[in-house]
Amino acid sequence: MAQLWGGRFTKETDQLVYNFNASIGFDQKFYRQDIQGSIAHVTMLAKQGILKTEERDQIIKGLKGILEDVESGKLKITAEYEDIHSFVESNLIDRIGDAGKKLHTGRSRNDQVALDMKLYVRDEIMQLDDILKTLLETVEKIMEENLHTYMPGFTHLQKAQPITLAHHMGAYFEMFRRDRGRLKDIFKRMNLCPLGAGALAGTTYPLDRAYTAELLGFDGPTLNSMDSVSDRDYLIELLSALSTIMMHLSRFSEEVIIWNTNEYQFVEIDDAYSTGSSIMPQKKNPDIAELVRGKTGRVYGALMSVLTTMKGIPLAYNKDMQEDKELTFDAIDTVKGCTALFTGMLDTMKFRSQVMENSARNGFTNATDAADYLVGKGVPFRDAHGIIGRLVLYCMERKISLDDMKLEEYKAISPVFEEDIYDAVSMKNCVERRNTIGAPGAEAMKVVIEENRRYLRKN
Ligand code: ARG
């Protein structure tokens, strides 16, 4: 048991208590950030004359040595330390002796852990942003290649109107673009440095908090020392944004799963991203998409868990907050992993355009256009709706589509129909004539694709 405290205790900590309390098992994940924060801290202490320059240099050299040895595997982070902060400090003292004991001057583990977590989250947000960008690039590529790949658009999972694959993918482009925007907002709002808040009430040392903040790339120091050590809002915001990303990935996964069924056959998932059955030789299952959909639950769980943990905590730091780490780490790793895998699956997936197009042809996805045709001939929309409804029924009884009807048959239902009805209900025209902003027509889609390209170049 290596602890940083114990002076006022007369008994050893009970082993079960020690284990229950310790966080080294998970907070070792931010050893890099812990060392980075300590280097900035001593740099500031020396600038303020609180440490001698030689002491600063010795400490920094020692800290960099620890970092190197951990990275190379020479130094193992073991359970004999209570947390990552104790690990680094004890190792420093072992290496450089008394100067190491000055590292923690004007600092508490409360502001230290608040800093470490922010530094870690900042790094992870940037990594996740890159992964999301790759996903967007993949979606954009599919859009560019499928401007004229017709497919049914659905409402209530019932065929509604024809669209294109580019248009369908475009909806996901919007979602993941908003997700990146959310991460950016969170980064900006959280980017204030808590170091120097001490345990809760600042310190009597003449710390230059603005300087430490600057050294660590923050926009400035936090402004209330109690809030600095007990603010976990940014984690809740992050978990909420991560949950939204998972919700989007899960919806997308659900569609891939449906499209991949024997009944739909809109797509074929690459062998490298599918799995087989131990008993049924014919099976090729979409396990990756299912797992992404399934893992959404644990990310939502992390959000609910941290929200619940925080709701009853009086100011300022309380040990409850240690619970934020495992949940946040797990959520971040899950989202990064799922996003990267999903991108790989999407990138290698085959879209069976002929099947999609045939599916759009059947199922009366052009019925609205037939009604609009009548409106164009002066029939009020409500009447047109009724006429086309009767027409659909007529076709269903004969198992034919609107395009298959003879002009006489049309005319028998309404004399308004002319030869140009065939043009109006041709699937190609139904899609290509929809060119208002955001609609599936190729002209409208080209504008969006160009805007997406511009966005990806700039962000
Ligand atoms: N392991 C602790 C955490 O994650 C670090 C802060 C400890 N502070 C304290 N006063 N015990 O929250």
Coordinates of C-alpha atoms and ligand atoms in Angstrom, one line a residue:
M1 CA 0.0 0.0 0.0
A2 CA 1.7 3.2 -1.1
Q3 CA -0.3 6.2 0.0
L4 CA 0.5 9.9 0.1
W5 CA -1.1 10.3 3.5
G6 CA -1.1 8.5 6.8
G7 CA 0.5 11.0 9.3
R8 CA -2.6 11.4 11.4
F9 CA -3.5 7.7 11.3
T10 CA -2.6 5.2 14.0
K11 CA -3.7 2.1 12.1
E12 CA -3.0 0.6 8.7
T13 CA -5.9 0.9 6.2
D14 CA -7.9 -2.3 6.0
Q15 CA -7.0 -4.1 2.8
L16 CA -10.6 -4.3 1.6
V17 CA -11.0 -0.6 2.2
Y18 CA -7.7 0.1 0.4
N19 CA -8.9 -1.9 -2.6
F20 CA -12.3 -0.3 -2.6
N21 CA -10.9 3.2 -2.5
A22 CA -8.0 2.8 -4.9
S23 CA -8.3 4.1 -8.5
I24 CA -4.9 3.0 -9.9
G25 CA -6.7 0.2 -11.8
F26 CA -8.3 2.7 -14.1
D27 CA -6.8 6.2 -13.6
Q28 CA -3.4 4.9 -14.9
K29 CA -5.1 5.6 -18.3
F30 CA -4.1 9.2 -17.9
Y31 CA -0.5 8.8 -16.7
R32 CA 0.7 10.9 -19.6
Q33 CA -1.7 13.8 -18.8
D34 CA -0.7 13.6 -15.1
I35 CA 2.9 14.1 -15.9
Q36 CA 2.1 16.8 -18.5
G37 CA 0.2 18.7 -15.8
S38 CA 3.0 18.3 -13.2
I39 CA 5.6 19.6 -15.7
A40 CA 3.4 22.7 -16.3
H41 CA 2.9 23.1 -12.5
V42 CA 6.6 23.1 -11.6
T43 CA 7.4 25.3 -14.5
M44 CA 5.0 27.9 -13.0
L45 CA 6.2 27.3 -9.5
A46 CA 9.8 28.1 -10.6
K47 CA 8.7 31.2 -12.5
Q48 CA 7.0 32.5 -9.4
G49 CA 10.1 31.8 -7.3
I50 CA 8.4 29.1 -5.2
L51 CA 10.8 26.5 -6.5
K52 CA 14.5 27.0 -7.4
T53 CA 15.4 26.6 -11.1
E54 CA 17.6 23.6 -10.3
E55 CA 14.7 22.0 -8.4
R56 CA 12.4 22.6 -11.4
D57 CA 14.9 21.1 -13.8
Q58 CA 15.5 18.0 -11.6
I59 CA 11.8 17.4 -11.2
I60 CA 11.1 17.8 -14.9
K61 CA 13.9 15.5 -15.8
G62 CA 12.6 12.9 -13.3
L63 CA 9.0 13.2 -14.7
K64 CA 10.2 12.8 -18.2
G65 CA 12.2 9.8 -17.2
I66 CA 9.1 8.2 -15.6
L67 CA 7.1 8.9 -18.8
E68 CA 9.8 7.3 -21.0
D69 CA 10.1 4.3 -18.8
V70 CA 6.3 3.7 -18.6
E71 CA 6.0 4.1 -22.4
S72 CA 8.9 1.7 -23.1
G73 CA 7.4 -0.8 -20.6
K74 CA 10.5 -0.6 -18.3
L75 CA 8.4 0.8 -15.5
K76 CA 5.1 -0.9 -14.7
I77 CA 2.2 0.8 -13.1
T78 CA 1.1 -1.5 -10.3
A79 CA -1.7 -1.9 -7.8
E80 CA 0.7 -1.1 -4.9
Y81 CA -0.1 2.6 -5.5
E82 CA -3.4 4.1 -4.5
D83 CA -3.8 6.1 -7.7
I84 CA -1.8 7.5 -10.6
H85 CA -0.9 10.6 -8.8
S86 CA 0.7 8.6 -5.9
F87 CA 2.5 6.4 -8.5
V88 CA 4.1 9.4 -10.2
E89 CA 5.0 11.2 -7.0
S90 CA 6.5 8.2 -5.3
N91 CA 8.5 7.2 -8.3
L92 CA 9.8 10.8 -8.7
I93 CA 11.0 10.8 -5.1
D94 CA 12.7 7.4 -5.6
R95 CA 14.5 8.8 -8.6
I96 CA 15.5 12.3 -7.5
G97 CA 15.2 12.3 -3.7
D98 CA 14.1 15.4 -1.7
A99 CA 13.4 17.7 -4.7
G100 CA 10.7 15.3 -5.7
K101 CA 8.9 16.0 -2.4
K102 CA 8.3 19.6 -3.6
L103 CA 6.3 18.6 -6.7
H104 CA 2.9 18.8 -4.9
T105 CA 3.6 22.3 -3.5
G106 CA 0.4 24.5 -3.9
R107 CA -1.6 21.6 -5.3
S108 CA -4.2 19.1 -4.2
R109 CA -5.2 15.8 -5.8
N110 CA -8.5 17.5 -6.2
D111 CA -7.4 20.1 -8.7
Q112 CA -4.8 17.7 -10.1
V113 CA -7.4 15.0 -11.0
A114 CA -9.8 17.7 -12.3
L115 CA -6.9 18.8 -14.6
D116 CA -5.9 15.3 -15.6
M117 CA -9.4 14.4 -16.6
K118 CA -9.8 17.5 -18.7
L119 CA -6.5 17.0 -20.4
Y120 CA -7.5 13.4 -21.2
V121 CA -10.9 14.3 -22.4
R122 CA -9.5 17.0 -24.6
D123 CA -7.1 14.6 -26.3
E124 CA -9.8 12.0 -26.7
I125 CA -12.2 14.5 -28.3
M126 CA -9.6 15.4 -30.9
Q127 CA -9.1 11.7 -31.7
L128 CA -12.8 11.0 -31.9
D129 CA -13.2 14.0 -34.1
D130 CA -10.7 12.5 -36.6
I131 CA -12.5 9.2 -36.6
L132 CA -15.9 10.9 -37.2
K133 CA -14.3 12.9 -40.1
T134 CA -13.2 9.6 -41.7
L135 CA -16.8 8.3 -41.4
L136 CA -18.1 11.5 -43.0
E137 CA -15.6 11.1 -45.8
T138 CA -16.8 7.6 -46.4
V139 CA -20.5 8.7 -46.4
E140 CA -19.6 11.6 -48.8
K141 CA -17.9 9.1 -51.2
I142 CA -21.0 6.9 -51.3
M143 CA -23.1 10.0 -51.9
E144 CA -20.9 11.1 -54.8
E145 CA -21.1 7.7 -56.4
N146 CA -24.8 7.2 -56.1
L147 CA -26.6 10.3 -57.3
H148 CA -28.8 8.3 -59.6
T149 CA -29.1 5.1 -57.5
Y150 CA -32.8 4.9 -57.0
M151 CA -34.3 3.3 -53.9
P152 CA -37.5 3.5 -51.9
G153 CA -37.7 6.1 -49.2
F154 CA -39.6 4.8 -46.2
T155 CA -42.0 6.1 -43.5
H156 CA -43.3 3.6 -40.9
L157 CA -40.9 1.2 -42.7
Q158 CA -43.4 1.2 -45.5
K159 CA -42.4 2.3 -49.0
A160 CA -43.2 6.0 -49.3
Q161 CA -41.6 7.8 -52.2
P162 CA -38.6 7.1 -54.4
I163 CA -35.3 8.7 -53.4
T164 CA -31.6 8.0 -54.1
L165 CA -28.9 6.3 -52.1
A166 CA -27.0 9.6 -52.2
H167 CA -30.0 11.3 -50.5
H168 CA -30.4 8.5 -47.9
M169 CA -26.7 8.7 -47.1
G170 CA -26.9 12.5 -47.0
A171 CA -29.2 12.2 -44.0
Y172 CA -26.4 10.5 -42.0
F173 CA -23.9 13.1 -43.2
E174 CA -26.0 15.7 -41.5
M175 CA -26.2 13.7 -38.3
F176 CA -22.5 13.0 -38.0
R177 CA -21.7 16.6 -38.9
R178 CA -23.8 17.8 -36.0
D179 CA -22.1 15.3 -33.8
R180 CA -18.7 16.8 -34.6
G181 CA -20.2 20.3 -34.0
R182 CA -21.3 19.2 -30.5
L183 CA -17.9 17.9 -29.6
K184 CA -16.4 21.2 -30.7
D185 CA -18.8 23.1 -28.5
I186 CA -18.0 21.0 -25.5
F187 CA -14.3 21.4 -26.1
K188 CA -14.6 25.1 -26.2
R189 CA -16.8 25.4 -23.0
M190 CA -14.6 23.0 -21.0
N191 CA -11.3 24.5 -22.0
L192 CA -10.5 26.4 -18.8
C193 CA -7.8 25.2 -16.4
P194 CA -8.7 24.1 -12.9
L195 CA -5.1 23.7 -11.7
G196 CA -4.4 26.1 -8.8
A197 CA -7.8 25.6 -7.2
G198 CA -6.1 23.5 -4.5
A199 CA -8.3 21.3 -2.5
L200 CA -11.2 23.7 -2.8
A201 CA -10.1 27.2 -1.6
G202 CA -7.1 28.1 -3.7
T203 CA -3.7 28.5 -2.1
T204 CA -1.7 31.1 -0.2
Y205 CA 1.2 30.6 -2.6
P206 CA 1.5 33.3 -5.3
L207 CA 0.6 30.9 -8.1
D208 CA 0.2 32.3 -11.6
R209 CA -2.8 30.4 -12.7
A210 CA -3.1 32.2 -16.1
Y211 CA 0.4 31.1 -16.9
T212 CA -0.2 27.4 -16.1
A213 CA -3.4 27.6 -18.2
E214 CA -1.5 29.0 -21.1
L215 CA 1.3 26.4 -20.8
L216 CA -1.4 23.7 -21.1
G217 CA -3.2 25.2 -24.0
F218 CA -6.3 26.3 -22.1
D219 CA -8.2 29.5 -22.8
G220 CA -7.6 30.7 -19.3
P221 CA -8.0 29.6 -15.6
T222 CA -11.4 28.6 -14.1
L223 CA -12.9 31.3 -11.9
N224 CA -14.2 29.6 -8.8
S225 CA -12.0 27.2 -6.9
M226 CA -14.9 25.2 -5.5
D227 CA -16.5 24.7 -8.9
S228 CA -13.1 23.9 -10.4
V229 CA -12.6 20.8 -8.3
S230 CA -16.2 19.6 -8.5
D231 CA -17.4 20.5 -12.0
R232 CA -18.2 17.4 -14.0
D233 CA -20.6 19.1 -16.4
Y234 CA -18.3 18.7 -19.3
L235 CA -18.3 14.9 -18.8
I236 CA -22.1 14.9 -18.7
E237 CA -22.2 17.0 -21.9
L238 CA -19.6 14.7 -23.5
L239 CA -21.5 11.5 -22.5
S240 CA -24.7 13.1 -23.9
A241 CA -22.9 13.8 -27.2
L242 CA -21.4 10.3 -27.2
S243 CA -24.9 8.9 -26.6
T244 CA -26.2 10.8 -29.6
I245 CA -23.4 9.5 -31.8
M246 CA -24.3 6.0 -30.7
M247 CA -28.0 6.7 -31.3
H248 CA -27.1 7.7 -34.9
L249 CA -24.8 4.7 -35.4
S250 CA -27.4 2.4 -34.0
R251 CA -30.1 3.7 -36.4
F252 CA -27.7 3.3 -39.3
S253 CA -26.8 -0.2 -38.0
E254 CA -30.5 -1.1 -37.9
E255 CA -30.9 -0.1 -41.5
V256 CA -27.9 -2.0 -42.6
I257 CA -29.3 -5.1 -40.8
I258 CA -32.6 -4.7 -42.5
W259 CA -31.0 -4.0 -45.9
N260 CA -28.8 -7.1 -45.4
T261 CA -31.7 -9.5 -44.8
N262 CA -32.7 -12.1 -47.4
E263 CA -35.9 -10.3 -47.9
Y264 CA -34.4 -6.9 -48.8
Q265 CA -31.0 -7.8 -50.2
F266 CA -30.2 -4.1 -50.7
V267 CA -26.7 -4.5 -49.5
E268 CA -24.1 -7.1 -49.1
I269 CA -21.8 -6.8 -46.1
D270 CA -18.2 -7.7 -46.9
D271 CA -17.0 -11.1 -45.6
A272 CA -14.4 -9.4 -43.5
Y273 CA -17.1 -7.6 -41.6
S274 CA -19.5 -10.6 -41.3
T275 CA -19.6 -13.6 -39.1
G276 CA -20.9 -17.2 -39.5
S277 CA -23.0 -19.6 -37.5
S278 CA -21.6 -22.6 -35.7
I279 CA -24.6 -24.7 -36.8
M280 CA -26.2 -23.2 -39.9
P281 CA -23.6 -23.3 -42.8
Q282 CA -25.5 -20.9 -45.0
K283 CA -25.5 -18.0 -42.5
K284 CA -23.6 -14.8 -42.9
N285 CA -24.6 -12.5 -40.0
P286 CA -24.3 -8.8 -39.6
D287 CA -22.8 -9.1 -36.1
I288 CA -20.8 -5.8 -36.3
A289 CA -23.9 -3.8 -37.0
E290 CA -25.7 -5.6 -34.2
L291 CA -22.9 -5.1 -31.7
V292 CA -22.8 -1.4 -32.5
R293 CA -26.6 -1.2 -32.0
G294 CA -26.2 -3.2 -28.7
K295 CA -23.3 -1.2 -27.3
T296 CA -25.4 1.9 -27.5
G297 CA -27.0 0.8 -24.2
R298 CA -23.8 1.0 -22.3
V299 CA -23.0 4.5 -23.4
Y300 CA -26.5 5.7 -22.5
G301 CA -25.9 3.9 -19.2
A302 CA -22.7 5.9 -18.5
L303 CA -24.6 9.1 -19.1
M304 CA -27.4 8.1 -16.6
S305 CA -24.9 6.9 -14.2
V306 CA -22.8 10.1 -14.0
L307 CA -25.9 12.2 -13.9
T308 CA -27.2 10.2 -11.0
T309 CA -23.8 10.2 -9.2
M310 CA -23.6 14.0 -9.4
K311 CA -27.1 14.9 -8.3
G312 CA -26.6 14.6 -4.6
I313 CA -23.0 15.9 -4.2
P314 CA -22.6 18.9 -2.0
L315 CA -19.7 21.3 -2.8
A316 CA -16.9 20.7 -3.3
Y317 CA -14.9 17.5 -4.0
N318 CA -16.4 14.2 -2.8
K319 CA -15.0 10.8 -3.5
D320 CA -18.2 9.9 -5.4
M321 CA -16.7 11.7 -8.3
Q322 CA -14.0 9.1 -8.8
E323 CA -16.8 7.1 -10.4
D324 CA -16.8 9.4 -13.4
K325 CA -13.6 7.8 -14.7
E326 CA -14.4 4.2 -15.6
L327 CA -17.7 5.2 -17.1
T328 CA -16.3 8.0 -19.2
F329 CA -13.3 5.9 -20.3
D330 CA -15.5 3.0 -21.3
A331 CA -17.9 5.3 -23.2
I332 CA -15.1 7.0 -25.1
D333 CA -13.4 3.7 -26.0
T334 CA -16.8 2.2 -27.1
V335 CA -17.7 5.1 -29.3
K336 CA -14.2 5.3 -30.9
G337 CA -14.2 1.6 -31.6
C338 CA -17.8 1.5 -32.9
T339 CA -17.3 4.5 -35.2
A340 CA -14.1 3.1 -36.7
L341 CA -15.5 -0.4 -37.2
F342 CA -18.8 1.0 -38.7
T343 CA -16.8 3.1 -41.1
G344 CA -14.8 0.0 -42.2
M345 CA -18.0 -1.9 -42.7
L346 CA -19.7 0.8 -44.7
D347 CA -16.6 1.4 -46.8
T348 CA -16.5 -2.3 -47.9
M349 CA -20.3 -2.8 -48.2
K350 CA -21.8 -3.5 -51.6
F351 CA -25.0 -1.7 -52.5
R352 CA -27.1 -3.7 -54.9
S353 CA -28.5 -0.9 -56.9
Q354 CA -30.7 -2.9 -59.2
V355 CA -32.5 -4.5 -56.3
M356 CA -33.0 -1.1 -54.7
E357 CA -34.3 0.3 -57.9
N358 CA -36.7 -2.6 -58.5
S359 CA -37.9 -2.2 -55.0
A360 CA -38.6 1.5 -55.6
R361 CA -40.6 0.7 -58.8
N362 CA -42.9 -1.7 -56.9
G363 CA -44.9 -0.5 -54.0
F364 CA -46.5 2.6 -55.6
T365 CA -43.8 5.0 -54.4
N366 CA -44.9 7.2 -57.4
A367 CA -48.5 7.5 -56.2
T368 CA -48.0 11.0 -54.8
D369 CA -46.6 12.1 -58.1
A370 CA -49.6 10.7 -59.9
A371 CA -51.8 12.8 -57.6
D372 CA -49.6 15.9 -58.2
Y373 CA -50.1 15.2 -61.9
L374 CA -53.9 15.5 -61.6
V375 CA -53.4 18.7 -59.5
G376 CA -51.4 20.1 -62.4
K377 CA -54.4 19.4 -64.6
G378 CA -56.6 21.5 -62.3
V379 CA -58.0 18.7 -60.0
P380 CA -58.2 19.8 -56.3
F381 CA -55.6 17.8 -54.3
R382 CA -58.1 16.1 -52.1
D383 CA -60.0 14.8 -55.1
A384 CA -56.8 13.7 -56.8
H385 CA -55.8 11.8 -53.6
G386 CA -59.1 9.9 -53.8
I387 CA -58.7 9.1 -57.6
I388 CA -55.2 7.8 -57.2
G389 CA -56.3 5.8 -54.2
R390 CA -58.8 4.0 -56.3
L391 CA -56.2 3.5 -59.0
V392 CA -53.8 1.9 -56.6
L393 CA -56.6 -0.5 -55.4
Y394 CA -57.3 -1.3 -59.1
C395 CA -53.6 -2.1 -59.7
M396 CA -53.2 -4.1 -56.5
E397 CA -56.1 -6.4 -57.5
R398 CA -54.4 -7.0 -60.8
K399 CA -50.8 -7.1 -59.3
I400 CA -49.5 -4.4 -61.6
S401 CA -47.9 -1.0 -61.1
L402 CA -49.1 2.4 -62.1
D403 CA -46.7 2.4 -65.0
D404 CA -48.2 -0.8 -66.4
M405 CA -51.8 0.6 -66.7
K406 CA -53.1 1.3 -70.2
L407 CA -54.3 4.8 -71.0
E408 CA -57.9 3.6 -71.4
E409 CA -57.7 2.1 -67.9
Y410 CA -56.6 5.5 -66.6
K411 CA -59.2 7.3 -68.5
A412 CA -61.9 4.9 -67.2
I413 CA -61.1 6.2 -63.7
S414 CA -60.7 9.8 -64.7
P415 CA -60.9 11.4 -68.1
V416 CA -58.3 14.0 -67.1
F417 CA -55.5 11.5 -67.7
E418 CA -53.5 11.9 -70.9
E419 CA -50.4 10.3 -72.5
D420 CA -48.1 12.4 -70.3
I421 CA -49.1 10.5 -67.2
Y422 CA -46.4 8.0 -68.0
D423 CA -43.8 10.7 -67.9
A424 CA -45.2 11.9 -64.6
V425 CA -45.0 8.5 -62.8
S426 CA -41.7 7.4 -64.3
M427 CA -39.5 6.7 -61.2
K428 CA -36.6 8.6 -62.7
N429 CA -38.7 11.7 -63.2
C430 CA -40.3 11.4 -59.7
V431 CA -36.8 11.7 -58.2
E432 CA -35.1 14.0 -60.6
R433 CA -37.8 16.6 -60.5
R434 CA -37.5 17.1 -56.8
N435 CA -34.9 19.8 -56.7
T436 CA -35.8 22.1 -53.8
I437 CA -33.0 22.6 -51.3
G438 CA -32.4 19.3 -49.5
A439 CA -34.5 17.2 -51.9
P440 CA -33.2 14.0 -53.7
G441 CA -33.1 15.3 -57.3
A442 CA -29.5 15.2 -58.6
E443 CA -29.4 18.9 -59.2
A444 CA -30.2 19.6 -55.5
M445 CA -27.9 16.8 -54.3
K446 CA -25.0 18.2 -56.2
V447 CA -25.3 21.5 -54.3
V448 CA -25.2 19.6 -51.0
I449 CA -22.3 17.4 -52.1
E450 CA -20.4 20.5 -52.9
E451 CA -21.2 22.1 -49.5
N452 CA -20.1 18.8 -47.8
R453 CA -16.8 18.9 -49.7
R454 CA -16.2 22.5 -48.6
Y455 CA -17.0 21.6 -45.0
L456 CA -14.6 18.6 -45.0
R457 CA -11.9 20.7 -46.5
K458 CA -12.3 23.4 -43.8
N459 CA -13.0 21.2 -40.7
Ligands
ARG1 N1 -8.8 9.2 -7.4 C1 -9.5 10.4 -7.1 C2 -10.5 10.7 -8.1 O1 -10.5 10.1 -9.1 C3 -8.5 11.5 -7.1 C4 -8.8 12.6 -6.2 C5 -8.5 12.2 -4.8 N2 -8.8 13.3 -3.9 C6 -9.1 13.0 -2.6 N3 -9.3 14.0 -1.9 N4 -9.1 11.8 -2.2 O2 -11.4 11.4 -7.9

